[in-house]
Structure formats: C-alpha cells, structure tokens
CSV table of C-alpha atoms and ligand atoms in Angstrom, one decimal:
chain,number,residue,atom,x,y,z
A,1,MET,CA,-16.5,-39.2,54.6
A,2,GLU,CA,-15.7,-38.0,58.4
A,3,ASN,CA,-16.8,-34.4,59.7
A,4,ILE,CA,-15.2,-34.0,63.0
A,5,VAL,CA,-15.8,-30.7,65.1
A,6,LEU,CA,-12.7,-30.2,67.6
A,7,PHE,CA,-14.2,-28.6,70.3
A,8,GLY,CA,-12.5,-26.3,73.5
A,9,ALA,CA,-11.3,-23.2,75.3
A,10,PRO,CA,-9.1,-20.6,73.7
A,11,GLY,CA,-5.5,-21.5,73.6
A,12,VAL,CA,-6.2,-25.3,74.0
A,13,GLY,CA,-4.7,-25.8,71.0
A,14,LYS,CA,-7.5,-26.8,68.6
A,15,GLY,CA,-6.1,-25.2,65.4
A,16,THR,CA,-2.5,-26.8,65.9
A,17,HIS,CA,-4.7,-30.4,66.1
A,18,ALA,CA,-6.7,-29.4,63.3
A,19,ASN,CA,-4.4,-28.8,61.4
A,20,ILE,CA,-2.3,-32.4,62.2
A,21,LEU,CA,-5.5,-34.0,61.9
A,22,ALA,CA,-6.1,-32.8,58.7
A,23,GLU,CA,-3.0,-33.8,57.3
A,24,LYS,CA,-2.8,-37.4,58.5
A,25,TYR,CA,-6.6,-38.2,57.5
A,26,ASP,CA,-6.9,-36.0,54.7
A,27,LEU,CA,-9.7,-33.7,56.1
A,28,LEU,CA,-9.6,-30.0,55.0
A,29,HIS,CA,-9.3,-27.9,58.2
A,30,LEU,CA,-12.5,-24.6,58.9
A,31,SER,CA,-11.2,-22.2,61.1
A,32,THR,CA,-13.9,-19.6,61.2
A,33,GLY,CA,-11.2,-17.5,63.1
A,34,ASP,CA,-8.6,-17.7,60.3
A,35,MET,CA,-11.5,-16.8,57.9
A,36,LEU,CA,-12.8,-14.2,59.9
A,37,ARG,CA,-8.7,-13.2,60.1
A,38,ALA,CA,-8.7,-13.2,56.3
A,39,GLU,CA,-11.5,-10.8,55.9
A,40,ILE,CA,-10.0,-8.4,58.1
A,41,GLU,CA,-6.7,-8.8,56.3
A,42,ALA,CA,-8.5,-8.1,53.0
A,43,GLY,CA,-9.9,-5.0,54.3
A,44,THR,CA,-13.7,-6.8,53.6
A,45,PRO,CA,-16.8,-5.1,54.4
A,46,LEU,CA,-17.2,-8.1,56.8
A,47,GLY,CA,-13.8,-7.5,57.6
A,48,GLN,CA,-14.5,-4.4,59.1
A,49,ARG,CA,-17.8,-5.1,60.9
A,50,VAL,CA,-16.2,-7.8,62.7
A,51,ARG,CA,-12.6,-6.4,64.0
A,52,ALA,CA,-13.6,-4.1,66.9
A,53,ALA,CA,-15.6,-7.1,68.4
A,54,MET,CA,-12.6,-9.3,68.0
A,55,GLU,CA,-9.9,-7.0,69.0
A,56,ARG,CA,-12.1,-7.0,72.3
A,57,GLY,CA,-12.7,-10.7,72.4
A,58,ASP,CA,-16.1,-10.9,72.0
A,59,LEU,CA,-17.8,-13.6,69.8
A,60,VAL,CA,-19.2,-11.9,66.6
A,61,GLY,CA,-22.2,-12.4,65.2
A,62,ASP,CA,-23.9,-16.1,64.8
A,63,ASP,CA,-25.3,-15.0,61.2
A,64,VAL,CA,-21.6,-13.7,60.1
A,65,VAL,CA,-20.1,-17.0,61.1
A,66,ILE,CA,-23.0,-19.3,59.9
A,67,GLY,CA,-22.7,-17.8,56.2
A,68,LEU,CA,-19.0,-18.2,56.3
A,69,VAL,CA,-19.2,-21.9,57.1
A,70,ASP,CA,-22.4,-22.1,54.9
A,71,LYS,CA,-19.8,-21.2,52.0
A,72,ALA,CA,-17.1,-23.1,53.4
A,73,LEU,CA,-18.9,-26.3,53.0
A,74,SER,CA,-20.2,-25.6,50.0
A,75,SER,CA,-16.7,-25.5,48.3
A,76,THR,CA,-15.6,-29.3,49.2
A,77,GLU,CA,-16.1,-32.8,49.5
A,78,LEU,CA,-13.5,-33.4,51.7
A,79,GLY,CA,-14.6,-34.3,55.1
A,80,VAL,CA,-14.1,-31.7,57.7
A,81,ILE,CA,-12.7,-30.6,61.0
A,82,LEU,CA,-14.2,-27.7,62.5
A,83,ASP,CA,-12.4,-25.6,64.7
A,84,GLY,CA,-13.6,-22.7,66.6
A,85,PHE,CA,-17.6,-23.4,65.2
A,86,PRO,CA,-19.8,-23.6,66.9
A,87,ARG,CA,-19.3,-21.5,69.7
A,88,THR,CA,-23.0,-20.7,70.8
A,89,VAL,CA,-26.3,-23.3,71.1
A,90,GLN,CA,-27.6,-21.6,68.1
A,91,GLN,CA,-24.7,-22.2,65.9
A,92,ALA,CA,-24.6,-25.8,67.0
A,93,GLN,CA,-28.6,-25.9,66.1
A,94,ALA,CA,-27.4,-23.9,62.5
A,95,LEU,CA,-24.4,-26.8,61.5
A,96,ASP,CA,-27.0,-29.4,61.9
A,97,PHE,CA,-29.8,-27.8,59.4
A,98,LEU,CA,-26.3,-26.8,57.5
A,99,PHE,CA,-25.0,-30.8,57.1
A,100,LYS,CA,-28.1,-31.6,56.1
A,101,HIS,CA,-28.6,-29.2,53.2
A,102,HIS,CA,-25.1,-30.1,52.4
A,103,ASN,CA,-26.0,-34.1,52.9
A,104,ARG,CA,-23.3,-34.3,55.6
A,105,ARG,CA,-23.0,-36.4,58.8
A,106,MET,CA,-21.9,-35.2,61.9
A,107,ASN,CA,-19.7,-38.1,63.2
A,108,CYS,CA,-18.3,-36.6,66.5
A,109,VAL,CA,-17.6,-34.0,68.5
A,110,ILE,CA,-14.0,-33.7,70.1
A,111,SER,CA,-13.7,-31.1,73.3
A,112,ILE,CA,-9.7,-31.1,74.1
A,113,ASP,CA,-9.8,-29.7,78.2
A,114,ALA,CA,-6.9,-28.2,80.1
A,115,PRO,CA,-6.5,-25.8,83.2
A,116,ARG,CA,-7.4,-22.6,82.9
A,117,GLU,CA,-3.9,-21.6,84.2
A,118,GLU,CA,-2.5,-23.8,81.0
A,119,LEU,CA,-4.7,-22.1,78.6
A,120,VAL,CA,-3.4,-18.0,79.8
A,121,ARG,CA,0.1,-19.6,79.7
A,122,ARG,CA,-0.4,-21.0,76.0
A,123,ILE,CA,-2.2,-17.6,74.7
A,124,HIS,CA,0.7,-15.8,75.6
A,125,GLU,CA,3.3,-18.1,74.5
A,126,ARG,CA,1.7,-17.7,70.8
A,127,ALA,CA,1.1,-14.0,71.7
A,128,LEU,CA,4.9,-14.5,70.8
A,129,ILE,CA,4.6,-15.5,67.3
A,130,SER,CA,1.2,-15.4,66.5
A,131,GLY,CA,0.8,-11.3,65.8
A,132,ARG,CA,-2.6,-11.5,67.1
A,133,THR,CA,-3.7,-8.2,68.9
A,134,ASP,CA,-6.3,-10.7,70.9
A,135,ASP,CA,-3.7,-12.7,72.8
A,136,ALA,CA,-1.8,-9.8,73.4
A,137,ASN,CA,-3.8,-8.3,75.7
A,138,ASP,CA,-4.6,-9.6,79.4
A,139,ASP,CA,-7.6,-8.2,79.3
A,140,THR,CA,-9.3,-9.1,76.1
A,141,ILE,CA,-7.8,-12.9,76.9
A,142,ARG,CA,-9.4,-12.4,80.4
A,143,HIS,CA,-12.7,-11.4,78.3
A,144,ARG,CA,-12.3,-14.5,75.8
A,145,LEU,CA,-12.3,-17.1,78.6
A,146,GLU,CA,-15.5,-15.4,79.9
A,147,GLU,CA,-16.7,-15.7,76.5
A,148,TYR,CA,-16.2,-19.3,76.4
A,149,GLU,CA,-17.7,-20.2,79.9
A,150,ALA,CA,-20.6,-17.9,79.5
A,151,LYS,CA,-21.6,-18.8,75.7
A,152,THR,CA,-19.5,-21.9,74.2
A,153,LYS,CA,-19.0,-24.2,77.0
A,154,PRO,CA,-23.2,-24.7,77.5
A,155,VAL,CA,-22.8,-26.5,73.4
A,156,THR,CA,-21.3,-29.5,75.0
A,157,ASP,CA,-24.8,-30.1,76.8
A,158,TYR,CA,-26.1,-30.0,73.1
A,159,TYR,CA,-24.0,-32.5,72.2
A,160,LYS,CA,-24.0,-34.7,75.0
A,161,VAL,CA,-27.7,-35.1,74.3
A,162,SER,CA,-27.0,-36.9,70.5
A,163,GLY,CA,-23.9,-38.7,72.3
A,164,LEU,CA,-21.5,-37.4,70.1
A,165,LEU,CA,-19.3,-36.2,72.4
A,166,VAL,CA,-16.0,-37.3,73.5
A,167,CYS,CA,-13.6,-35.8,75.8
A,168,ILE,CA,-9.8,-35.7,75.8
A,169,ASP,CA,-7.3,-34.6,78.0
A,170,GLY,CA,-5.3,-31.9,76.5
A,171,SER,CA,-3.3,-30.5,79.1
A,172,GLY,CA,0.0,-32.1,78.2
A,173,GLU,CA,2.6,-32.0,75.7
A,174,ILE,CA,1.1,-31.7,71.8
A,175,ASN,CA,2.1,-35.6,71.0
A,176,GLN,CA,0.1,-36.7,74.2
A,177,THR,CA,-2.5,-34.9,73.1
A,178,SER,CA,-2.1,-36.0,69.2
A,179,MET,CA,-2.0,-39.6,70.1
A,180,ARG,CA,-5.6,-39.3,71.9
A,181,LEU,CA,-7.0,-37.4,69.2
A,182,CYS,CA,-5.8,-39.9,66.5
A,183,LYS,CA,-7.4,-42.8,68.8
A,184,VAL,CA,-10.5,-41.2,69.0
A,185,VAL,CA,-10.9,-40.7,65.0
A,186,ASP,CA,-9.0,-43.7,64.2
A,187,GLY,CA,-12.0,-44.8,66.0
A,188,LEU,CA,-14.5,-43.4,64.0
A,189,ILE,CA,-13.2,-44.1,60.8
A,190,ARG,CA,-13.3,-48.0,61.5
A,191,LYS,CA,-17.0,-47.3,62.8
A,192,ASN,CA,-18.0,-45.8,59.6
A,193,ARG,CA,-15.7,-48.5,57.5
A,194,LYS,CA,-18.2,-51.6,59.0
B,1,LIG,P1,-9.9,-18.2,67.1
B,1,LIG,O1,-9.1,-18.2,65.9
B,1,LIG,O2,-11.0,-19.4,67.3
B,1,LIG,O3,-9.5,-18.2,68.8
B,1,LIG,O4,-11.2,-16.9,67.3
B,1,LIG,C1,-10.8,-15.6,66.9
B,1,LIG,C2,-11.9,-14.4,67.3
B,1,LIG,O5,-12.8,-15.1,66.1
B,1,LIG,C3,-13.1,-15.1,68.9
B,1,LIG,O6,-12.7,-14.4,69.5
B,1,LIG,C4,-14.4,-14.4,68.3
B,1,LIG,O7,-13.8,-12.8,68.2
B,1,LIG,C5,-14.2,-14.6,66.6
B,1,LIG,N1,-14.6,-16.2,66.1
B,1,LIG,C6,-14.1,-17.1,66.0
B,1,LIG,N2,-15.0,-18.4,65.4
B,1,LIG,C7,-16.2,-17.5,66.3
B,1,LIG,C8,-17.3,-18.2,66.2
B,1,LIG,N3,-17.5,-19.1,66.1
B,1,LIG,N4,-18.2,-17.7,66.7
B,1,LIG,C9,-18.4,-16.1,66.9
B,1,LIG,N5,-17.3,-15.2,67.1
B,1,LIG,C10,-15.9,-16.3,66.6
C-alpha cells in the first residue's frame, strides 16, 4: 500500500495530478482544500469557521485540517495520495503521528515545481471554470503564494532530512509532468515489492 504526498505551490497542478495518479494506482485522493470546500458548501459549523480565512487566502488552523485528515484515514484501507496537506511543519509532524496511529508508512513526498508566472497563469485559467473565489482575485492569489513561501515551503526541509523528498519539474504540459510522476511512483512500487 503506497502513501504519497503531492506537494507544491497553489496552481502547480496538485489536484489534477493527484486525480490521475489515484485512478492509475488505485489510491484514495485526499485533498484538504476539497474537504474544506465541501464543509462550506454543506454549511457545517466547521465550514462557517473556515470560510473567511479561505476567501482571504489564509491557511486555516492546523487543528482543523489535521482533524479532517485523521477522519479520512480512519475511513479507508486504500493507499492515499495527499494533496494540499501538509502545508505547515506542524501539519507534517502531525502526519507522522497520524500515519503511525493508522499503521501506515509514508513512501514519498513528491514536490512539483513551476515558476511563479506559470502558477499565476494557471490559477487565472482555472478561475474561468472553478468558480473558486480564491482563484478570481489577484490580491488573494498573491496572498496564497506568500502563505506558501512563508509557511509551506519550509516543509520541504522537513522531508529532505528524512530522505523522502523527490522534486520534479512541473512547468510543462500536463502529460509531461504526469509521465515524470508515474516514473517516480512506479519506482516506489518496485521498491516496495522487493
Ligand atoms: P487548495 O484547494 O489546496 O488550493 O486549498 C484552498 C484553501 O484551503 C487554501 O488557500 C487554505 O485556505 C485552505 N487549505 C487547504 N488545505 C490546507 C491545509 N493543509 N492547511 C491550511 N489551510 C488549508
């Protein structure tokens, strides 16, 4: 059973590629952004609590997303592909604890990289179809990228130390990035079967 984190800045394509990988390798795609949007959509108290922060482009509280991931891990036997979590070093530490608690092993953290101008271009493109308010406002986009630089990027150092981090170029077409990702996942599967 593979457990993988897809890591990268807003707009890099984590959701798209997590979907492709989940389908191909029979993994459960867990996106904390999607879970939070579902809570907002359903009008739950948790959704009401996080709505304003998400609209501003702030990260929501660690406790909220850690709770959502814990619940999701409790409800599946499949390997998982995490998208948008962890986004802080505290979340990365909590994920180590959660995986231990749920008898899982983290196989790999794959960071998808692309230049900032390309991220902004992709977010603008997505805004045309996503209906996401945080994709439609330039100040919010800027703030999300600032949050990424300040709080999320340091998570790569956490995983570098444990030897779990693999970085791939995500600046090109979807199928090019997808081929690179599949090569990494195929390698993980071969290693696990040895
Ligand atoms: P995403 O769909 O991954 O781009 O996430 C959209 C928004 O949801 C982010 O800008 C944050 O406000 C919130 N969010 C999603 N995942 C997390 C997380 N792991 N930690 C904190 N906030 C998150």
